[in-house]
C-alpha positions as a Python dict, from the first residue, in 0.01 Angstrom:
ca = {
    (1, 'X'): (0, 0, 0),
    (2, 'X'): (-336, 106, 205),
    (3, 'X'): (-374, 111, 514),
    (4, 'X'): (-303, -165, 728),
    (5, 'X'): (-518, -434, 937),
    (6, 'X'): (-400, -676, 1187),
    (7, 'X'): (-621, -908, 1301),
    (8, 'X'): (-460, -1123, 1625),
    (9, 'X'): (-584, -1445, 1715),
    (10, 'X'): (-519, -1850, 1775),
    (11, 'X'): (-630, -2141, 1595),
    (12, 'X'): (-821, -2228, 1965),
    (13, 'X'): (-1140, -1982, 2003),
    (14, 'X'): (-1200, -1825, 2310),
    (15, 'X'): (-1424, -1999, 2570),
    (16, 'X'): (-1664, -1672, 2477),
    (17, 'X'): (-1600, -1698, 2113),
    (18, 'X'): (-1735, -2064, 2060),
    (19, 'X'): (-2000, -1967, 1847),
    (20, 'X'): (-1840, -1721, 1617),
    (21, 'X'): (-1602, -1747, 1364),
    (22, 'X'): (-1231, -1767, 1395),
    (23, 'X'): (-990, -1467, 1402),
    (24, 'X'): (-855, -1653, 1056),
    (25, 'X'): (-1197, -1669, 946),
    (26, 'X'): (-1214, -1305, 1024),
    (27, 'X'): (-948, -1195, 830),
    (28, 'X'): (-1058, -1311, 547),
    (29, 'X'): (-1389, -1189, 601),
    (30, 'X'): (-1298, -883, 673),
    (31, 'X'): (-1087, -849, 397),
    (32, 'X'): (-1392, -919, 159),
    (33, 'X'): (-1632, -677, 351),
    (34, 'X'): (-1331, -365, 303),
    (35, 'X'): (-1285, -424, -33),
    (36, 'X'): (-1625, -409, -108),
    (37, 'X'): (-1663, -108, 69),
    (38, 'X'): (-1368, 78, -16),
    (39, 'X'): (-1191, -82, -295),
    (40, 'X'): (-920, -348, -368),
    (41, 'X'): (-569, -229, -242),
    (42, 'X'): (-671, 29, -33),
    (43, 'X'): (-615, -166, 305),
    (44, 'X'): (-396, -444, 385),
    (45, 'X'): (-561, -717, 644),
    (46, 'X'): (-327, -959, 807),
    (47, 'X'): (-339, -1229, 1072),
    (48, 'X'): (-94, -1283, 1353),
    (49, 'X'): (-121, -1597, 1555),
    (50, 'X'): (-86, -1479, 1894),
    (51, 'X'): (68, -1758, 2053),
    (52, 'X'): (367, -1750, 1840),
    (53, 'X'): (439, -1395, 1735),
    (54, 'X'): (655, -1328, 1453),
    (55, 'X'): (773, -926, 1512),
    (56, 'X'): (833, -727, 1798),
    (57, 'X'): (453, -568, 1765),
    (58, 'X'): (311, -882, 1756),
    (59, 'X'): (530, -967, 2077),
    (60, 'X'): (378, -633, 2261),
    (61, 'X'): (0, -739, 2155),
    (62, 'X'): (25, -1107, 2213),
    (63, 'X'): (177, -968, 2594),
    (64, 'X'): (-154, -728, 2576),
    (65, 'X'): (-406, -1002, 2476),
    (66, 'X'): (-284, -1246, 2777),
    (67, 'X'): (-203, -987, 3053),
    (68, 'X'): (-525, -767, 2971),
    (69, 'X'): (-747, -1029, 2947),
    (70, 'X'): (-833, -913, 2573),
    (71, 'X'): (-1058, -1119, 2372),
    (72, 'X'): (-1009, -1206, 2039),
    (73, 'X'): (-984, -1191, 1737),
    (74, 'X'): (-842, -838, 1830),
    (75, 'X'): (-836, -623, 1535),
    (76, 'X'): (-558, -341, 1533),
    (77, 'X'): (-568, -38, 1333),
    (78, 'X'): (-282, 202, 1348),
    (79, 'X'): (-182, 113, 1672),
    (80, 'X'): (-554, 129, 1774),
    (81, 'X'): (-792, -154, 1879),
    (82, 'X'): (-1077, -98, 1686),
    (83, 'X'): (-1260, -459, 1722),
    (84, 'X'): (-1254, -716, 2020),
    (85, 'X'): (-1429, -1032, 2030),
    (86, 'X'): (-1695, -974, 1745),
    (87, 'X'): (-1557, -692, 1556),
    (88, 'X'): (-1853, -473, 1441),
    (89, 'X'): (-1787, -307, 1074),
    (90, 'X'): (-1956, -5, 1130),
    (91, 'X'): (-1663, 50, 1424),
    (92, 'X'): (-1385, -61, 1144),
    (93, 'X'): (-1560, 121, 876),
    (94, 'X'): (-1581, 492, 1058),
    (95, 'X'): (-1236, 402, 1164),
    (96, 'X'): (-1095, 388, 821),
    (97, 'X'): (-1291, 684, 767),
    (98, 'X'): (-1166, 926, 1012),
    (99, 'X'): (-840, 758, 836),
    (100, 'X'): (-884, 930, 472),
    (101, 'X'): (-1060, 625, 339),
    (102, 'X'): (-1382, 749, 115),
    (103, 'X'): (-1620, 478, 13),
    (104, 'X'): (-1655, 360, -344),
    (105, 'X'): (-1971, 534, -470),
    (106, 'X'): (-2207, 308, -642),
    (107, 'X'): (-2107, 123, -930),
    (108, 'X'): (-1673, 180, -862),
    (109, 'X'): (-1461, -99, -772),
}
């Protein structure tokens, strides 16, 4: 197993998120844009519905997201919010860097 990505989120965008895509949407994008970049299997991206947590983590970030005012989707990262509202890849990407992650030189998959 790689590394794992949690992206938090709702099925109701944010009043500042009405133009972008959902955190669902995200994930999936997301996990697309990583594989590329680093290879199949090497992270694991998953979504969490905030408003109905499933694991005691999800509990403490779903409390985080409504009591801090957080936007979403949120995207986690060891314990470490690496993306907020419009998660930038370059901020995900250096991330999984300073992780151990090494990018697939051309022509690898």
């Amino acid at each position: 197993m790689g590394v794992a990505i949690k992206v938090y989120g709702t099925e109701q965008l944010c009043a500042s998120c009405v133009n972008l895509p959902s955190a669902k949407e995200t994930a999936a994008w997301l996990q697309a844009a990583v594989a590329r970049k680093f290879g199949e299997g090497t992270t694991e991206i998953s979504y969490s519905d905030f408003q109905h947590p499933e694991t005691e983590d999800d509990k403490m970030w779903a409390e985080r997201i409504v009591t801090e005012d957080l936007w979403y989707p949120l995207v986690i990262i060891s314990g470490e919010i690496v993306g907020e509202g419009n998660p930038k890849l370059k901020d995900i990407y250096a991330k999984l860097e300073s992780m151990g992650l090494s990018p697939l030189q051309d022509g690898e998959k």
